[in-house]
Coordinates of C-alpha atoms in Angstrom, one line a residue:
M180 CA -11.6 9.4 23.2
M181 CA -14.1 6.5 23.7
S182 CA -17.8 6.4 23.1
P183 CA -20.0 6.3 26.2
G184 CA -21.4 2.9 27.3
L185 CA -18.4 0.6 26.6
S186 CA -18.4 -2.3 28.9
H187 CA -15.5 -2.3 31.3
A188 CA -15.4 -6.2 30.9
E189 CA -14.6 -5.9 27.3
S190 CA -11.1 -6.4 26.0
I191 CA -10.4 -3.2 23.9
L192 CA -7.4 -2.5 21.6
R193 CA -7.3 1.4 20.8
V194 CA -5.0 2.2 17.8
A195 CA -4.0 5.7 16.6
T196 CA -3.5 5.6 12.8
T197 CA -1.9 8.3 10.6
M198 CA -5.0 8.8 8.6
A199 CA -7.0 11.9 8.5
D200 CA -10.3 10.1 7.9
I201 CA -11.7 6.6 8.2
P202 CA -11.4 4.6 5.0
L203 CA -14.3 3.7 2.7
T204 CA -16.1 0.8 4.6
T205 CA -18.0 -0.6 1.4
G206 CA -15.3 -3.1 0.5
Q207 CA -12.6 -1.4 -1.4
P208 CA -11.1 1.0 1.1
S209 CA -9.5 4.4 0.5
Q210 CA -6.6 6.0 2.4
G211 CA -4.1 3.7 0.6
A212 CA -2.6 0.6 2.1
E213 CA -3.1 1.8 5.5
G214 CA -6.8 1.8 4.6
Q215 CA -6.4 -1.9 3.4
R216 CA -4.7 -2.8 6.6
F217 CA -7.2 -1.3 9.0
I218 CA -10.5 -1.7 7.1
G219 CA -9.9 -4.0 4.2
N220 CA -8.1 -6.8 6.2
T221 CA -10.3 -6.6 9.3
L222 CA -13.9 -6.2 7.9
Y223 CA -13.2 -8.3 4.7
D224 CA -11.3 -11.1 3.0
G225 CA -10.1 -11.7 -0.5
L226 CA -9.9 -14.9 -2.4
V227 CA -6.3 -14.9 -1.5
G228 CA -4.7 -14.0 1.7
W229 CA -1.3 -13.4 3.3
D230 CA 0.4 -15.4 6.0
L231 CA 1.2 -12.6 8.6
S232 CA 2.1 -14.9 11.5
K233 CA 6.0 -14.8 11.1
A234 CA 8.5 -12.0 11.8
D235 CA 11.5 -13.7 10.5
K236 CA 10.7 -14.3 6.9
P237 CA 8.8 -12.2 4.3
A238 CA 4.9 -12.7 4.1
V239 CA 3.8 -15.1 1.5
L240 CA 0.3 -15.7 -0.2
V241 CA -1.9 -18.4 1.4
P242 CA -5.5 -19.5 0.7
G243 CA -8.2 -17.0 1.6
L244 CA -11.8 -17.4 0.6
A245 CA -10.4 -19.7 -2.1
T246 CA -8.7 -22.8 -0.9
E247 CA -6.9 -23.4 -4.0
W248 CA -6.3 -21.9 -7.6
S249 CA -4.9 -22.9 -10.9
V250 CA -4.3 -21.7 -14.3
D251 CA -5.1 -23.5 -17.7
D252 CA -1.8 -24.8 -19.1
D253 CA -2.8 -24.1 -22.7
T254 CA -4.1 -20.6 -22.6
K255 CA -2.4 -19.3 -19.3
T256 CA -5.4 -16.9 -19.1
R257 CA -8.2 -19.0 -17.5
W258 CA -7.9 -19.3 -13.8
T259 CA -10.1 -21.6 -11.6
F260 CA -10.8 -20.8 -8.0
K261 CA -12.2 -23.3 -5.5
L262 CA -14.0 -21.6 -2.7
R263 CA -14.0 -22.5 1.0
D264 CA -17.1 -24.2 2.5
G265 CA -19.0 -22.8 5.4
V266 CA -18.1 -19.1 5.0
K267 CA -20.7 -16.6 6.0
F268 CA -20.9 -12.8 5.6
H269 CA -21.4 -10.8 8.8
D270 CA -25.2 -10.6 8.1
G271 CA -25.3 -14.5 8.2
S272 CA -25.8 -14.9 4.3
D273 CA -23.6 -17.6 2.6
F274 CA -20.5 -16.8 0.7
T275 CA -20.8 -18.4 -2.7
A276 CA -19.4 -18.2 -6.3
Q277 CA -22.4 -16.1 -7.1
A278 CA -21.3 -13.5 -4.4
V279 CA -17.7 -13.5 -6.1
V280 CA -19.3 -12.6 -9.5
W281 CA -21.5 -10.1 -7.9
N282 CA -18.4 -8.4 -6.3
L283 CA -16.6 -8.4 -9.6
D284 CA -19.6 -6.9 -11.3
K285 CA -19.6 -4.0 -8.7
L286 CA -16.0 -3.1 -9.9
L287 CA -16.2 -4.1 -13.6
N288 CA -19.6 -4.2 -14.9
T289 CA -21.0 -0.6 -15.3
S290 CA -24.4 -1.8 -16.3
S291 CA -24.8 -3.9 -13.1
P292 CA -27.1 -2.3 -10.4
Q293 CA -24.4 -2.7 -7.9
F294 CA -21.6 -1.1 -9.8
D295 CA -19.7 1.4 -7.7
Q296 CA -17.5 3.9 -9.4
T297 CA -15.8 4.9 -6.1
Q298 CA -14.8 1.3 -5.3
A299 CA -13.9 0.6 -8.9
A300 CA -11.4 3.5 -8.8
Q301 CA -9.7 2.1 -5.7
A302 CA -9.5 -1.3 -7.1
A303 CA -8.6 -0.2 -10.7
T304 CA -5.0 -1.6 -10.6
Y305 CA -6.1 -5.0 -9.0
I306 CA -8.9 -5.7 -11.6
A307 CA -7.2 -4.2 -14.6
P308 CA -6.0 -7.6 -15.9
I309 CA -9.5 -9.2 -15.7
K310 CA -11.3 -9.9 -19.0
A311 CA -14.3 -12.2 -18.0
Y312 CA -15.5 -14.2 -15.0
K313 CA -18.2 -16.6 -14.4
V314 CA -19.8 -19.2 -12.0
I315 CA -18.9 -22.8 -12.6
D316 CA -20.8 -24.1 -9.6
D317 CA -21.6 -22.8 -6.1
K318 CA -18.1 -23.3 -4.9
T319 CA -16.1 -22.7 -8.1
V320 CA -15.4 -19.5 -10.0
E321 CA -13.5 -18.9 -13.3
I322 CA -11.6 -15.7 -14.0
E323 CA -10.1 -15.1 -17.4
T324 CA -7.4 -12.4 -17.9
K325 CA -6.8 -10.4 -20.9
E326 CA -3.3 -11.9 -21.4
P327 CA -1.2 -14.3 -19.4
D328 CA -0.8 -12.8 -16.1
A329 CA 1.3 -14.6 -13.5
V330 CA 0.5 -11.9 -10.9
L331 CA -3.2 -12.3 -10.6
P332 CA -3.3 -14.1 -7.2
Y333 CA -1.3 -11.2 -5.7
L334 CA -4.0 -8.7 -7.1
L335 CA -6.9 -10.7 -5.9
S336 CA -5.6 -10.5 -2.2
Q337 CA -6.7 -6.9 -2.4
V338 CA -10.2 -7.4 -4.1
Y339 CA -12.6 -7.7 -1.1
M340 CA -15.8 -9.4 -1.0
S341 CA -18.8 -7.4 0.1
S342 CA -22.3 -9.1 1.0
P343 CA -24.9 -8.9 -1.8
A344 CA -27.5 -9.7 0.9
R345 CA -26.7 -6.7 3.0
W346 CA -26.6 -4.4 -0.2
N347 CA -30.1 -5.6 -1.0
E348 CA -31.3 -5.1 2.6
V349 CA -30.2 -1.5 2.6
G350 CA -32.1 -0.7 -0.6
G351 CA -29.1 -1.1 -3.1
S352 CA -27.5 1.9 -1.7
W353 CA -23.6 2.0 -1.1
A354 CA -24.0 4.9 1.1
E355 CA -26.1 3.1 3.3
F356 CA -24.1 0.0 3.1
A357 CA -21.0 2.0 4.4
K358 CA -22.9 2.6 7.5
K359 CA -23.6 -1.1 8.1
P360 CA -21.0 -2.9 6.0
S361 CA -20.9 -6.8 5.8
G362 CA -17.9 -8.8 4.8
T363 CA -16.5 -12.0 5.9
G364 CA -13.6 -10.8 7.9
P365 CA -12.5 -11.4 11.6
W366 CA -14.0 -8.0 12.7
M367 CA -17.4 -6.3 12.3
L368 CA -18.0 -2.5 12.1
E369 CA -20.3 -1.4 15.0
K370 CA -19.8 2.4 14.9
L371 CA -18.2 5.0 12.7
V372 CA -17.6 8.7 13.4
P373 CA -16.1 10.4 10.2
R374 CA -12.7 11.9 10.6
E375 CA -12.6 10.6 14.2
R376 CA -12.9 6.9 14.8
A377 CA -14.1 3.5 13.8
E378 CA -15.2 0.9 16.5
L379 CA -15.0 -2.7 15.3
V380 CA -16.1 -5.8 17.3
K381 CA -14.8 -9.3 16.9
N382 CA -16.6 -11.8 14.7
P383 CA -16.9 -14.9 16.9
N384 CA -18.1 -16.9 13.9
Y385 CA -15.1 -16.1 11.7
W386 CA -14.3 -19.0 9.4
N387 CA -10.6 -19.2 10.4
E388 CA -10.7 -20.1 14.0
A389 CA -7.0 -19.4 14.5
R390 CA -7.7 -15.7 13.7
I391 CA -10.8 -15.1 15.7
P392 CA -9.8 -11.8 17.5
K393 CA -8.3 -12.0 20.9
S394 CA -9.8 -8.4 21.6
D395 CA -13.6 -7.9 21.8
R396 CA -13.3 -4.5 20.4
L397 CA -10.9 -2.5 18.1
V398 CA -11.0 1.1 18.1
M399 CA -9.2 3.1 15.3
F400 CA -8.6 6.7 15.8
T401 CA -7.7 9.1 13.0
M402 CA -4.6 11.1 14.3
P403 CA -2.5 12.5 11.2
D404 CA -0.5 14.7 13.6
P405 CA 2.3 12.5 15.0
T406 CA 2.6 14.6 18.3
T407 CA -1.0 14.0 19.0
R408 CA -0.5 10.3 18.5
V409 CA 2.4 10.2 21.0
A410 CA 0.5 12.3 23.5
A411 CA -2.4 10.0 23.3
L412 CA -0.2 7.0 24.0
L413 CA 1.6 8.5 26.9
S414 CA -1.6 9.6 28.5
G415 CA -3.2 6.1 28.2
K416 CA -5.9 7.1 25.7
V417 CA -4.5 4.7 23.1
D418 CA -2.6 1.4 23.3
W419 CA -0.8 1.5 19.9
V420 CA 0.6 4.4 17.6
E421 CA 1.6 4.1 14.1
A422 CA 4.7 5.8 12.8
P423 CA 5.9 7.5 16.0
P424 CA 8.2 10.6 15.5
P425 CA 11.7 9.6 15.8
D426 CA 12.6 12.3 18.2
T427 CA 10.0 10.9 20.6
V428 CA 11.3 7.4 20.7
P429 CA 13.7 7.8 23.6
R430 CA 10.9 9.4 25.7
L431 CA 8.5 6.7 24.8
E432 CA 10.9 3.9 25.8
K433 CA 11.8 5.7 29.0
Q434 CA 8.1 5.6 29.8
G435 CA 8.0 1.8 29.1
M436 CA 6.6 1.9 25.7
K437 CA 7.7 -0.8 23.1
I438 CA 9.0 0.4 19.9
V439 CA 8.6 -2.4 17.4
K440 CA 10.0 -2.5 13.8
N441 CA 11.0 -4.8 11.1
I442 CA 12.2 -4.7 7.6
Y443 CA 9.6 -5.0 5.0
P444 CA 8.7 -4.4 1.3
H445 CA 8.5 -0.6 1.4
V446 CA 10.3 2.4 0.0
W447 CA 10.0 6.2 0.5
P448 CA 10.5 7.7 -3.0
Y449 CA 9.9 10.6 -5.4
Q450 CA 8.0 9.5 -8.3
L451 CA 9.2 11.5 -11.3
S452 CA 7.5 13.0 -14.3
H453 CA 9.1 12.0 -17.6
L454 CA 7.0 14.5 -19.7
D455 CA 9.0 16.6 -22.0
N456 CA 8.3 19.7 -20.0
S457 CA 9.6 18.2 -16.7
P458 CA 13.3 19.0 -15.6
F459 CA 13.3 15.1 -14.8
A460 CA 13.1 14.2 -18.5
D461 CA 16.9 14.9 -18.4
I462 CA 18.7 11.8 -17.0
N463 CA 21.5 14.0 -15.6
V464 CA 18.9 15.8 -13.4
R465 CA 17.3 12.5 -12.2
K466 CA 20.8 11.1 -11.3
A467 CA 21.8 14.3 -9.7
A468 CA 18.7 14.4 -7.6
N469 CA 19.5 10.9 -6.3
L470 CA 23.2 11.6 -5.6
A471 CA 22.4 14.9 -3.8
I472 CA 20.7 13.2 -0.8
D473 CA 22.5 12.3 2.4
R474 CA 20.6 9.1 3.2
E475 CA 22.7 8.2 6.1
G476 CA 22.2 11.5 7.6
L477 CA 18.5 11.3 6.9
S478 CA 18.4 7.8 8.4
G479 CA 20.1 9.2 11.6
F480 CA 17.6 12.1 11.6
L481 CA 14.9 9.5 11.7
G482 CA 16.5 7.9 14.8
G483 CA 17.4 4.6 13.1
L484 CA 13.8 3.8 12.0
A485 CA 14.9 3.8 8.3
Q486 CA 17.7 2.6 6.1
P487 CA 19.1 4.0 2.9
A488 CA 17.6 3.0 -0.4
T489 CA 19.6 2.2 -3.5
G490 CA 16.6 1.3 -5.5
M491 CA 13.1 0.2 -5.5
V492 CA 14.0 -2.9 -3.4
Y493 CA 16.7 -3.5 -0.9
E494 CA 20.0 -5.0 -1.8
G495 CA 19.9 -8.9 -1.3
H496 CA 16.3 -8.9 -2.5
P497 CA 15.7 -11.5 -5.4
W498 CA 14.6 -8.6 -7.7
Y499 CA 17.6 -6.3 -7.0
G500 CA 19.9 -7.3 -9.9
N501 CA 23.2 -5.6 -10.8
P502 CA 22.5 -1.9 -11.5
T503 CA 25.6 0.1 -12.8
F504 CA 24.2 3.5 -11.4
K505 CA 25.3 3.3 -7.7
I506 CA 22.9 5.5 -5.7
K507 CA 24.8 7.2 -2.9
Y508 CA 25.6 10.6 -1.4
D509 CA 27.9 12.3 -3.9
P510 CA 27.1 16.0 -4.0
E511 CA 30.0 16.8 -6.3
E512 CA 29.1 14.3 -8.9
A513 CA 25.5 15.7 -8.7
K514 CA 26.9 19.3 -9.4
R515 CA 28.9 18.0 -12.2
L516 CA 25.9 16.3 -13.8
L517 CA 23.8 19.4 -13.5
A518 CA 26.7 21.5 -15.0
A519 CA 26.8 19.1 -17.9
S520 CA 23.0 20.0 -18.6
G521 CA 23.5 23.7 -18.2
Y522 CA 22.5 24.2 -14.5
G523 CA 24.4 25.7 -11.7
P524 CA 24.2 28.2 -8.8
K525 CA 23.0 31.0 -10.9
N526 CA 20.7 28.7 -13.0
P527 CA 19.3 26.1 -10.6
V528 CA 16.8 23.4 -11.7
K529 CA 13.3 24.5 -10.5
V530 CA 11.1 21.5 -9.6
K531 CA 7.6 21.4 -7.9
V532 CA 7.0 18.6 -5.6
A533 CA 3.5 17.4 -4.4
I534 CA 3.9 16.2 -0.8
S535 CA 1.4 15.2 2.0
T536 CA 1.0 16.2 5.6
A537 CA 0.7 12.7 6.7
G538 CA -0.7 9.3 5.3
S539 CA -0.2 5.6 4.9
G540 CA 3.6 4.9 4.9
Q541 CA 4.5 8.5 4.5
M542 CA 6.7 8.4 7.7
Q543 CA 7.4 12.0 8.7
P544 CA 6.8 13.8 5.3
L545 CA 7.2 17.3 6.2
P546 CA 10.6 17.1 8.1
M547 CA 11.9 14.6 5.6
N548 CA 11.0 16.7 2.7
E549 CA 12.6 19.7 4.2
F550 CA 15.7 17.7 4.9
I551 CA 16.0 16.8 1.1
Q552 CA 15.0 20.2 0.0
A553 CA 18.2 21.5 1.7
N554 CA 20.3 18.7 0.1
W555 CA 18.9 19.4 -3.3
K556 CA 19.5 23.3 -2.8
D557 CA 23.1 22.6 -2.1
V558 CA 23.8 21.2 -5.5
G559 CA 21.5 23.5 -7.5
I560 CA 18.0 22.1 -7.4
D561 CA 15.4 24.4 -6.1
A562 CA 12.3 22.4 -4.8
E563 CA 8.9 24.1 -4.3
F564 CA 6.3 22.0 -2.3
E565 CA 2.7 21.8 -3.1
V566 CA 1.3 20.3 0.3
M567 CA -1.9 18.5 0.4
E568 CA -3.8 15.9 2.4
W569 CA -2.9 12.3 1.8
E570 CA -6.0 11.3 0.0
S571 CA -5.7 14.3 -2.2
L572 CA -2.2 13.3 -3.1
R573 CA -3.3 9.8 -4.0
A574 CA -5.9 11.2 -6.3
H575 CA -3.0 13.2 -8.0
R576 CA -1.1 10.0 -8.3
R577 CA -4.0 8.0 -9.7
A578 CA -4.5 10.8 -12.3
G579 CA -1.0 10.6 -13.8
A580 CA 1.5 13.3 -14.7
A581 CA -0.2 14.4 -17.8
A582 CA -3.4 15.1 -16.1
K583 CA -4.6 18.7 -15.8
E584 CA -4.6 18.5 -11.9
N585 CA -0.9 17.8 -12.0
E586 CA 0.0 20.6 -14.5
G587 CA 3.3 22.1 -13.2
I588 CA 4.0 19.3 -10.8
H589 CA 7.3 17.5 -11.6
T590 CA 7.3 14.8 -8.9
I591 CA 5.1 13.4 -6.1
N592 CA 6.3 12.0 -2.8
N593 CA 4.0 8.9 -2.6
S594 CA 5.4 6.0 -0.4
W595 CA 5.5 2.8 -2.2
G596 CA 5.2 -0.9 -1.5
F597 CA 7.0 -3.9 -3.4
W598 CA 5.2 -7.0 -2.0
D599 CA 4.2 -8.2 -5.6
P600 CA 5.8 -7.8 -9.0
D601 CA 3.1 -5.5 -10.2
I602 CA 3.2 -2.7 -7.5
A603 CA 7.1 -2.9 -7.3
L604 CA 8.2 -3.0 -10.9
L605 CA 5.8 -4.0 -13.7
N606 CA 3.1 -1.3 -13.3
T607 CA 5.5 1.4 -12.3
S608 CA 8.0 1.1 -15.3
W609 CA 5.8 -0.4 -18.1
S610 CA 4.6 2.2 -20.6
A611 CA 1.5 0.1 -21.1
K612 CA 0.4 0.6 -17.5
P613 CA -0.3 4.3 -17.1
P614 CA -2.9 5.3 -14.5
P615 CA -5.6 4.4 -13.6
G616 CA -5.0 0.8 -14.6
G617 CA -1.3 1.0 -13.8
Y618 CA 1.2 2.8 -11.4
N619 CA 3.4 4.6 -14.1
W620 CA 2.5 8.1 -12.9
G621 CA 5.4 9.7 -14.6
L622 CA 4.8 8.0 -17.9
F623 CA 8.3 6.4 -18.2
Q624 CA 8.9 4.6 -21.4
R625 CA 12.0 2.6 -22.6
A626 CA 11.9 -0.2 -25.2
N627 CA 14.2 -2.5 -23.0
T628 CA 12.1 -2.1 -19.8
D629 CA 8.9 -2.7 -21.6
E630 CA 10.2 -5.9 -23.1
L631 CA 11.4 -7.1 -19.7
A632 CA 8.1 -6.2 -18.0
A633 CA 6.1 -8.0 -20.7
K634 CA 8.1 -11.2 -20.3
A635 CA 8.1 -11.1 -16.5
K636 CA 4.2 -10.6 -16.4
A637 CA 3.8 -13.8 -18.5
E638 CA 6.3 -15.9 -16.8
F639 CA 4.8 -18.4 -14.4
D640 CA 8.1 -20.1 -13.2
P641 CA 8.9 -18.1 -10.1
A642 CA 12.7 -18.5 -10.4
K643 CA 12.7 -17.4 -14.1
Q644 CA 10.3 -14.5 -13.1
D645 CA 12.7 -13.4 -10.5
E646 CA 15.5 -13.3 -13.0
L647 CA 13.5 -11.0 -15.4
L648 CA 12.6 -8.8 -12.5
A649 CA 16.1 -8.5 -11.3
K650 CA 17.1 -7.4 -14.8
L651 CA 14.1 -4.8 -15.0
H652 CA 15.1 -3.5 -11.5
A653 CA 18.7 -2.8 -12.7
A654 CA 17.4 -1.2 -15.8
I655 CA 15.2 1.4 -14.0
V656 CA 17.9 2.1 -11.5
D657 CA 20.4 2.8 -14.3
E658 CA 17.7 5.2 -15.8
A659 CA 17.2 6.8 -12.3
M660 CA 13.5 6.3 -13.0
W661 CA 12.6 7.6 -9.5
V662 CA 14.5 9.2 -6.7
W663 CA 14.6 6.4 -4.0
V664 CA 15.4 7.7 -0.5
V665 CA 15.0 5.3 2.3
H666 CA 13.3 2.0 3.3
D667 CA 11.4 2.6 6.5
L668 CA 11.2 -0.1 9.1
N669 CA 7.5 0.1 9.7
P670 CA 7.9 1.4 13.4
R671 CA 5.0 1.6 15.8
A672 CA 5.0 2.2 19.6
L673 CA 2.8 0.0 21.8
S674 CA 1.9 0.2 25.4
P675 CA 3.6 -2.5 27.5
K676 CA 0.2 -3.9 28.1
V677 CA -0.1 -4.8 24.5
K678 CA 0.5 -8.7 24.0
G679 CA 0.3 -11.0 21.1
F680 CA 1.6 -8.9 18.2
V681 CA 3.9 -10.4 15.7
Q682 CA 5.3 -7.7 13.4
A683 CA 5.2 -9.4 10.0
Q684 CA 7.6 -8.5 7.1
S685 CA 4.7 -6.8 5.2
W686 CA 2.9 -3.7 5.0
F687 CA -0.2 -5.5 6.3
Q688 CA -0.4 -6.8 9.8
D689 CA -2.7 -9.2 11.7
L690 CA -4.5 -7.5 14.5
S691 CA -6.5 -10.5 15.4
P692 CA -4.0 -12.2 18.0
V693 CA -3.4 -8.6 19.7
Y694 CA -4.9 -8.0 23.1
V695 CA -4.3 -5.6 26.0
E696 CA -3.4 -7.3 29.3

């Protein structure tokens, strides 16, 4: 499991991820938000960061490579970012305003030598609002959005800064850059074996002294099979396992392993196609699909590592609102709704579902989908699965329901975050935000939700924006826009020797303070 020659004196943290391959290392990682957690936020930084140091409150935005930012009061479209002094890339070159513009060009300017379509595809939704950008001075950048956009700082936390100097050094090749990436993050890539592991070493010169890693080396393994991950932990080959299977938790605890979990902004849903040829174009079918699921039973099946969902966000969240459609287990009402639309035991609804074998935030996708398949069958919904690898599923999601590759697919099981207004509600429900620039996979469109989304996007007062988002959330629940199943509790299993980890209320986690005793 480890490469030969590692020093026994090194402090090494070994993590088993759910990914089937190492994410892109060029700057904008693949493999979803797990790729951002393990490659984006380790090798790189954004202009804006997250405070991941607390377990008892949701993570909030904090200064990253920018120490402060502001928006022009008159236009609400011109943002000024003041950059941090003394930051260097891993190759020793300086981080400057020119480097920020160079990185935006690699994603937005197709005529620039460094433009990379692969990275641009990964960053499409984060850069979609940007109209223009320019250097004001070495430590100041201006970014102009196409329209007032109060969400921009959240989006820029996921636009990572790669080194222009390293790109030039390797001959202007992103393929070569991937082998020897250079960011500004707390870790540096030393070795990569595709589909097997990445070995990172700490950056002793990291600009944030409080986040210089406590471990000398971080080794990330690709282990999409959950039983393989557990076996690796029990045998001592790894110290940390993502998403342990619920039925293994008692055994892991008996062996002294720590099971850590925490509520965080994440939901496990089915994103529905609203195209005319989709059964889910019928609100009765959408509501029936929601009411047919025994979420309490599923949560029990998951060993208490999840809790029932009644919408995109959990009850008590500032964006929850007051939906009138109550998502619960009511199979008789589901049957009644289906009958009203002409369906029944002899004429079941037939739906095709794209699911993954594993992946970022996908929990235990195969047994969970089989559980729900049985629930649906009980009320008159026959679900056929099209099973694919996680990155393939993400490609289907980025293409949108109307794309040729999604022909015949009526819903995708793609786990989802709600850490910012865009990913949670605006880009999922607004008809102006279809893929690839938005997340409205199923091409949902309603006049009232479009109006609420547009207002929330341009509302810079946080309290007023929360009110609009709560109304929007209530509206999409009442329309049963998706089928929302459970909120998982972000479980992971750690060796008792692992110290220093704080489980933030976030999809992202900080590995810098973690070490093995």
